[in-house]
Amino acid sequence: MTTRDTQLLAIRPIISSIKISANMSQDERFQNLTLRPVIKLQNELFILVFRNYIAKHKNVFYQLTIEKRLNYIENAVHKDIKFRNSLKGIIIGQFTTEEYEKYILNSSALNKRMMSIVKQRLQSNIQLFDKPEILKAV
């Protein structure tokens, strides 16, 4: 294992709720051992990236109801190809070389899992996307 791979693995959070079993599919195993820790590690970056996405799209997000905000997040993650590719890059860039080799064997299915987890993370952090108040000088 290269120094880069060792360092990447060392900084990943441990998710104690993850259970690995013998009858688990390879994709599910990859999701639990690689995708979930990487996505958790990158959570703060995903929040900043989505705030930037909101700003680049003229802050329309802030005029929406909660339900429509949830749909907005879903559409951004699943239908905006440039944004989706950016999110994938943030995740794939944290893979070890061995993980990347496993990923390319079934990238389509793993991309779906990836985007589903990111969407859920963004939606569960929706309160962090409230419009920042403008502070008035007193």
mmCIF file with all atom_site columns, C-alpha atoms in Angstrom:
data_model
loop_
_atom_site.group_PDB
_atom_site.id
_atom_site.type_symbol
_atom_site.label_atom_id
_atom_site.label_alt_id
_atom_site.label_comp_id
_atom_site.label_asym_id
_atom_site.label_entity_id
_atom_site.label_seq_id
_atom_site.pdbx_PDB_ins_code
_atom_site.Cartn_x
_atom_site.Cartn_y
_atom_site.Cartn_z
_atom_site.occupancy
_atom_site.B_iso_or_equiv
_atom_site.pdbx_formal_charge
_atom_site.auth_seq_id
_atom_site.auth_comp_id
_atom_site.auth_asym_id
_atom_site.auth_atom_id
_atom_site.pdbx_PDB_model_num
ATOM 1   C CA . MET A 1 1   ? 0.000   0.000   0.000   1.00 0.00 ? 1   MET A CA 1
ATOM 2   C CA . THR A 1 2   ? 1.350   3.427   -0.918  1.00 0.00 ? 2   THR A CA 1
ATOM 3   C CA . THR A 1 3   ? 1.881   6.236   1.556   1.00 0.00 ? 3   THR A CA 1
ATOM 4   C CA . ARG A 1 4   ? -1.026  8.100   -0.048  1.00 0.00 ? 4   ARG A CA 1
ATOM 5   C CA . ASP A 1 5   ? -3.349  5.137   0.447   1.00 0.00 ? 5   ASP A CA 1
ATOM 6   C CA . THR A 1 6   ? -2.279  4.713   4.074   1.00 0.00 ? 6   THR A CA 1
ATOM 7   C CA . GLN A 1 7   ? -2.847  8.397   4.786   1.00 0.00 ? 7   GLN A CA 1
ATOM 8   C CA . LEU A 1 8   ? -6.256  8.398   3.111   1.00 0.00 ? 8   LEU A CA 1
ATOM 9   C CA . LEU A 1 9   ? -7.399  5.445   5.191   1.00 0.00 ? 9   LEU A CA 1
ATOM 10  C CA . ALA A 1 10  ? -6.021  7.011   8.383   1.00 0.00 ? 10  ALA A CA 1
ATOM 11  C CA . ILE A 1 11  ? -8.108  10.182  8.092   1.00 0.00 ? 11  ILE A CA 1
ATOM 12  C CA . ARG A 1 12  ? -11.427 8.478   7.390   1.00 0.00 ? 12  ARG A CA 1
ATOM 13  C CA . PRO A 1 13  ? -13.980 8.461   10.162  1.00 0.00 ? 13  PRO A CA 1
ATOM 14  C CA . ILE A 1 14  ? -14.962 5.133   11.675  1.00 0.00 ? 14  ILE A CA 1
ATOM 15  C CA . ILE A 1 15  ? -18.688 4.508   11.428  1.00 0.00 ? 15  ILE A CA 1
ATOM 16  C CA . SER A 1 16  ? -19.525 2.175   14.275  1.00 0.00 ? 16  SER A CA 1
ATOM 17  C CA . SER A 1 17  ? -22.996 1.376   12.943  1.00 0.00 ? 17  SER A CA 1
ATOM 18  C CA . ILE A 1 18  ? -21.564 -0.339  9.847   1.00 0.00 ? 18  ILE A CA 1
ATOM 19  C CA . LYS A 1 19  ? -21.976 -4.090  9.931   1.00 0.00 ? 19  LYS A CA 1
ATOM 20  C CA . ILE A 1 20  ? -20.281 -6.342  7.393   1.00 0.00 ? 20  ILE A CA 1
ATOM 21  C CA . SER A 1 21  ? -21.621 -9.819  6.730   1.00 0.00 ? 21  SER A CA 1
ATOM 22  C CA . ALA A 1 22  ? -20.561 -12.703 4.533   1.00 0.00 ? 22  ALA A CA 1
ATOM 23  C CA . ASN A 1 23  ? -23.775 -12.666 2.481   1.00 0.00 ? 23  ASN A CA 1
ATOM 24  C CA . MET A 1 24  ? -23.388 -8.973  1.574   1.00 0.00 ? 24  MET A CA 1
ATOM 25  C CA . SER A 1 25  ? -23.005 -8.064  -2.110  1.00 0.00 ? 25  SER A CA 1
ATOM 26  C CA . GLN A 1 26  ? -19.711 -6.593  -3.325  1.00 0.00 ? 26  GLN A CA 1
ATOM 27  C CA . ASP A 1 27  ? -21.457 -3.278  -4.025  1.00 0.00 ? 27  ASP A CA 1
ATOM 28  C CA . GLU A 1 28  ? -22.950 -3.126  -0.540  1.00 0.00 ? 28  GLU A CA 1
ATOM 29  C CA . ARG A 1 29  ? -19.588 -4.005  0.988   1.00 0.00 ? 29  ARG A CA 1
ATOM 30  C CA . PHE A 1 30  ? -17.915 -1.224  -1.042  1.00 0.00 ? 30  PHE A CA 1
ATOM 31  C CA . GLN A 1 31  ? -20.649 1.186   -0.001  1.00 0.00 ? 31  GLN A CA 1
ATOM 32  C CA . ASN A 1 32  ? -20.167 0.419   3.686   1.00 0.00 ? 32  ASN A CA 1
ATOM 33  C CA . LEU A 1 33  ? -16.383 0.166   3.774   1.00 0.00 ? 33  LEU A CA 1
ATOM 34  C CA . THR A 1 34  ? -15.513 2.953   1.335   1.00 0.00 ? 34  THR A CA 1
ATOM 35  C CA . LEU A 1 35  ? -18.368 5.201   0.217   1.00 0.00 ? 35  LEU A CA 1
ATOM 36  C CA . ARG A 1 36  ? -19.989 5.923   3.566   1.00 0.00 ? 36  ARG A CA 1
ATOM 37  C CA . PRO A 1 37  ? -16.718 6.815   5.371   1.00 0.00 ? 37  PRO A CA 1
ATOM 38  C CA . VAL A 1 38  ? -15.489 8.957   2.449   1.00 0.00 ? 38  VAL A CA 1
ATOM 39  C CA . ILE A 1 39  ? -18.808 10.795  2.173   1.00 0.00 ? 39  ILE A CA 1
ATOM 40  C CA . LYS A 1 40  ? -18.885 11.381  5.920   1.00 0.00 ? 40  LYS A CA 1
ATOM 41  C CA . LEU A 1 41  ? -15.317 12.715  5.758   1.00 0.00 ? 41  LEU A CA 1
ATOM 42  C CA . GLN A 1 42  ? -16.265 15.087  2.949   1.00 0.00 ? 42  GLN A CA 1
ATOM 43  C CA . ASN A 1 43  ? -19.548 16.261  4.508   1.00 0.00 ? 43  ASN A CA 1
ATOM 44  C CA . GLU A 1 44  ? -18.388 19.816  5.288   1.00 0.00 ? 44  GLU A CA 1
ATOM 45  C CA . LEU A 1 45  ? -17.083 20.197  1.754   1.00 0.00 ? 45  LEU A CA 1
ATOM 46  C CA . PHE A 1 46  ? -20.405 18.967  0.320   1.00 0.00 ? 46  PHE A CA 1
ATOM 47  C CA . ILE A 1 47  ? -22.215 21.625  2.342   1.00 0.00 ? 47  ILE A CA 1
ATOM 48  C CA . LEU A 1 48  ? -19.927 24.367  1.014   1.00 0.00 ? 48  LEU A CA 1
ATOM 49  C CA . VAL A 1 49  ? -20.220 23.056  -2.534  1.00 0.00 ? 49  VAL A CA 1
ATOM 50  C CA . PHE A 1 50  ? -24.016 23.035  -2.321  1.00 0.00 ? 50  PHE A CA 1
ATOM 51  C CA . ARG A 1 51  ? -24.093 26.567  -0.862  1.00 0.00 ? 51  ARG A CA 1
ATOM 52  C CA . ASN A 1 52  ? -22.031 27.647  -3.855  1.00 0.00 ? 52  ASN A CA 1
ATOM 53  C CA . TYR A 1 53  ? -24.444 25.798  -6.154  1.00 0.00 ? 53  TYR A CA 1
ATOM 54  C CA . ILE A 1 54  ? -27.348 27.728  -4.600  1.00 0.00 ? 54  ILE A CA 1
ATOM 55  C CA . ALA A 1 55  ? -25.544 31.042  -5.122  1.00 0.00 ? 55  ALA A CA 1
ATOM 56  C CA . LYS A 1 56  ? -24.638 30.218  -8.728  1.00 0.00 ? 56  LYS A CA 1
ATOM 57  C CA . HIS A 1 57  ? -28.308 29.495  -9.399  1.00 0.00 ? 57  HIS A CA 1
ATOM 58  C CA . LYS A 1 58  ? -29.417 32.946  -8.206  1.00 0.00 ? 58  LYS A CA 1
ATOM 59  C CA . ASN A 1 59  ? -30.463 31.865  -4.689  1.00 0.00 ? 59  ASN A CA 1
ATOM 60  C CA . VAL A 1 60  ? -33.801 30.501  -5.964  1.00 0.00 ? 60  VAL A CA 1
ATOM 61  C CA . PHE A 1 61  ? -33.456 27.802  -3.298  1.00 0.00 ? 61  PHE A CA 1
ATOM 62  C CA . TYR A 1 62  ? -34.188 30.337  -0.531  1.00 0.00 ? 62  TYR A CA 1
ATOM 63  C CA . GLN A 1 63  ? -37.657 31.167  -1.879  1.00 0.00 ? 63  GLN A CA 1
ATOM 64  C CA . LEU A 1 64  ? -38.781 27.533  -1.804  1.00 0.00 ? 64  LEU A CA 1
ATOM 65  C CA . THR A 1 65  ? -40.807 25.640  0.775   1.00 0.00 ? 65  THR A CA 1
ATOM 66  C CA . ILE A 1 66  ? -39.078 22.855  2.698   1.00 0.00 ? 66  ILE A CA 1
ATOM 67  C CA . GLU A 1 67  ? -40.631 20.185  0.466   1.00 0.00 ? 67  GLU A CA 1
ATOM 68  C CA . LYS A 1 68  ? -39.508 22.002  -2.676  1.00 0.00 ? 68  LYS A CA 1
ATOM 69  C CA . ARG A 1 69  ? -36.033 22.495  -1.188  1.00 0.00 ? 69  ARG A CA 1
ATOM 70  C CA . LEU A 1 70  ? -35.776 18.730  -0.707  1.00 0.00 ? 70  LEU A CA 1
ATOM 71  C CA . ASN A 1 71  ? -36.799 18.237  -4.346  1.00 0.00 ? 71  ASN A CA 1
ATOM 72  C CA . TYR A 1 72  ? -34.314 20.927  -5.427  1.00 0.00 ? 72  TYR A CA 1
ATOM 73  C CA . ILE A 1 73  ? -31.501 19.004  -3.716  1.00 0.00 ? 73  ILE A CA 1
ATOM 74  C CA . GLU A 1 74  ? -32.629 15.765  -5.330  1.00 0.00 ? 74  GLU A CA 1
ATOM 75  C CA . ASN A 1 75  ? -32.775 17.333  -8.784  1.00 0.00 ? 75  ASN A CA 1
ATOM 76  C CA . ALA A 1 76  ? -29.385 19.011  -8.353  1.00 0.00 ? 76  ALA A CA 1
ATOM 77  C CA . VAL A 1 77  ? -27.728 15.739  -7.346  1.00 0.00 ? 77  VAL A CA 1
ATOM 78  C CA . HIS A 1 78  ? -29.454 13.461  -9.835  1.00 0.00 ? 78  HIS A CA 1
ATOM 79  C CA . LYS A 1 79  ? -30.111 15.647  -12.887 1.00 0.00 ? 79  LYS A CA 1
ATOM 80  C CA . ASP A 1 80  ? -27.469 18.386  -13.033 1.00 0.00 ? 80  ASP A CA 1
ATOM 81  C CA . ILE A 1 81  ? -24.685 16.429  -14.736 1.00 0.00 ? 81  ILE A CA 1
ATOM 82  C CA . LYS A 1 82  ? -21.930 18.995  -14.094 1.00 0.00 ? 82  LYS A CA 1
ATOM 83  C CA . PHE A 1 83  ? -22.812 19.191  -10.408 1.00 0.00 ? 83  PHE A CA 1
ATOM 84  C CA . ARG A 1 84  ? -23.132 15.414  -10.181 1.00 0.00 ? 84  ARG A CA 1
ATOM 85  C CA . ASN A 1 85  ? -19.706 14.940  -11.766 1.00 0.00 ? 85  ASN A CA 1
ATOM 86  C CA . SER A 1 86  ? -18.220 17.426  -9.330  1.00 0.00 ? 86  SER A CA 1
ATOM 87  C CA . LEU A 1 87  ? -19.663 15.468  -6.383  1.00 0.00 ? 87  LEU A CA 1
ATOM 88  C CA . LYS A 1 88  ? -18.333 12.202  -7.817  1.00 0.00 ? 88  LYS A CA 1
ATOM 89  C CA . GLY A 1 89  ? -14.891 13.749  -8.169  1.00 0.00 ? 89  GLY A CA 1
ATOM 90  C CA . ILE A 1 90  ? -14.903 14.857  -4.535  1.00 0.00 ? 90  ILE A CA 1
ATOM 91  C CA . ILE A 1 91  ? -15.575 11.252  -3.526  1.00 0.00 ? 91  ILE A CA 1
ATOM 92  C CA . ILE A 1 92  ? -13.419 9.366   -6.047  1.00 0.00 ? 92  ILE A CA 1
ATOM 93  C CA . GLY A 1 93  ? -10.448 11.584  -5.241  1.00 0.00 ? 93  GLY A CA 1
ATOM 94  C CA . GLN A 1 94  ? -10.471 10.072  -1.754  1.00 0.00 ? 94  GLN A CA 1
ATOM 95  C CA . PHE A 1 95  ? -10.257 6.461   -2.970  1.00 0.00 ? 95  PHE A CA 1
ATOM 96  C CA . THR A 1 96  ? -7.154  4.382   -2.488  1.00 0.00 ? 96  THR A CA 1
ATOM 97  C CA . THR A 1 97  ? -5.745  2.835   -5.659  1.00 0.00 ? 97  THR A CA 1
ATOM 98  C CA . GLU A 1 98  ? -7.222  -0.543  -4.695  1.00 0.00 ? 98  GLU A CA 1
ATOM 99  C CA . GLU A 1 99  ? -10.633 1.003   -4.072  1.00 0.00 ? 99  GLU A CA 1
ATOM 100 C CA . TYR A 1 100 ? -10.516 2.769   -7.417  1.00 0.00 ? 100 TYR A CA 1
ATOM 101 C CA . GLU A 1 101 ? -9.767  -0.527  -9.149  1.00 0.00 ? 101 GLU A CA 1
ATOM 102 C CA . LYS A 1 102 ? -12.829 -2.059  -7.462  1.00 0.00 ? 102 LYS A CA 1
ATOM 103 C CA . TYR A 1 103 ? -14.915 1.013   -8.296  1.00 0.00 ? 103 TYR A CA 1
ATOM 104 C CA . ILE A 1 104 ? -14.244 0.908   -12.043 1.00 0.00 ? 104 ILE A CA 1
ATOM 105 C CA . LEU A 1 105 ? -15.499 -2.687  -12.223 1.00 0.00 ? 105 LEU A CA 1
ATOM 106 C CA . ASN A 1 106 ? -19.043 -1.542  -11.439 1.00 0.00 ? 106 ASN A CA 1
ATOM 107 C CA . SER A 1 107 ? -18.946 2.252   -11.528 1.00 0.00 ? 107 SER A CA 1
ATOM 108 C CA . SER A 1 108 ? -22.507 2.733   -12.779 1.00 0.00 ? 108 SER A CA 1
ATOM 109 C CA . ALA A 1 109 ? -24.155 0.967   -9.832  1.00 0.00 ? 109 ALA A CA 1
ATOM 110 C CA . LEU A 1 110 ? -21.703 2.480   -7.365  1.00 0.00 ? 110 LEU A CA 1
ATOM 111 C CA . ASN A 1 111 ? -22.356 5.982   -8.742  1.00 0.00 ? 111 ASN A CA 1
ATOM 112 C CA . LYS A 1 112 ? -26.058 5.502   -7.984  1.00 0.00 ? 112 LYS A CA 1
ATOM 113 C CA . ARG A 1 113 ? -25.244 4.475   -4.434  1.00 0.00 ? 113 ARG A CA 1
ATOM 114 C CA . MET A 1 114 ? -22.866 7.422   -4.079  1.00 0.00 ? 114 MET A CA 1
ATOM 115 C CA . MET A 1 115 ? -25.351 10.007  -5.254  1.00 0.00 ? 115 MET A CA 1
ATOM 116 C CA . SER A 1 116 ? -28.114 8.546   -3.128  1.00 0.00 ? 116 SER A CA 1
ATOM 117 C CA . ILE A 1 117 ? -25.986 8.876   0.011   1.00 0.00 ? 117 ILE A CA 1
ATOM 118 C CA . VAL A 1 118 ? -24.877 12.418  -0.869  1.00 0.00 ? 118 VAL A CA 1
ATOM 119 C CA . LYS A 1 119 ? -28.484 13.437  -1.555  1.00 0.00 ? 119 LYS A CA 1
ATOM 120 C CA . GLN A 1 120 ? -29.575 12.028  1.815   1.00 0.00 ? 120 GLN A CA 1
ATOM 121 C CA . ARG A 1 121 ? -26.712 13.849  3.570   1.00 0.00 ? 121 ARG A CA 1
ATOM 122 C CA . LEU A 1 122 ? -27.573 17.182  1.959   1.00 0.00 ? 122 LEU A CA 1
ATOM 123 C CA . GLN A 1 123 ? -31.255 16.737  2.711   1.00 0.00 ? 123 GLN A CA 1
ATOM 124 C CA . SER A 1 124 ? -30.597 15.800  6.330   1.00 0.00 ? 124 SER A CA 1
ATOM 125 C CA . ASN A 1 125 ? -28.464 18.956  6.662   1.00 0.00 ? 125 ASN A CA 1
ATOM 126 C CA . ILE A 1 126 ? -31.097 21.190  5.068   1.00 0.00 ? 126 ILE A CA 1
ATOM 127 C CA . GLN A 1 127 ? -31.183 23.497  8.087   1.00 0.00 ? 127 GLN A CA 1
ATOM 128 C CA . LEU A 1 128 ? -27.585 24.482  7.253   1.00 0.00 ? 128 LEU A CA 1
ATOM 129 C CA . PHE A 1 129 ? -28.812 25.954  3.977   1.00 0.00 ? 129 PHE A CA 1
ATOM 130 C CA . ASP A 1 130 ? -31.016 28.637  5.499   1.00 0.00 ? 130 ASP A CA 1
ATOM 131 C CA . LYS A 1 131 ? -30.257 31.996  3.963   1.00 0.00 ? 131 LYS A CA 1
ATOM 132 C CA . PRO A 1 132 ? -27.588 33.748  5.996   1.00 0.00 ? 132 PRO A CA 1
ATOM 133 C CA . GLU A 1 133 ? -28.883 36.835  7.745   1.00 0.00 ? 133 GLU A CA 1
ATOM 134 C CA . ILE A 1 134 ? -27.315 40.110  6.742   1.00 0.00 ? 134 ILE A CA 1
ATOM 135 C CA . LEU A 1 135 ? -25.836 41.738  9.816   1.00 0.00 ? 135 LEU A CA 1
ATOM 136 C CA . LYS A 1 136 ? -26.615 45.425  10.144  1.00 0.00 ? 136 LYS A CA 1
ATOM 137 C CA . ALA A 1 137 ? -24.045 47.726  11.688  1.00 0.00 ? 137 ALA A CA 1
ATOM 138 C CA . VAL A 1 138 ? -25.425 49.376  14.800  1.00 0.00 ? 138 VAL A CA 1
#
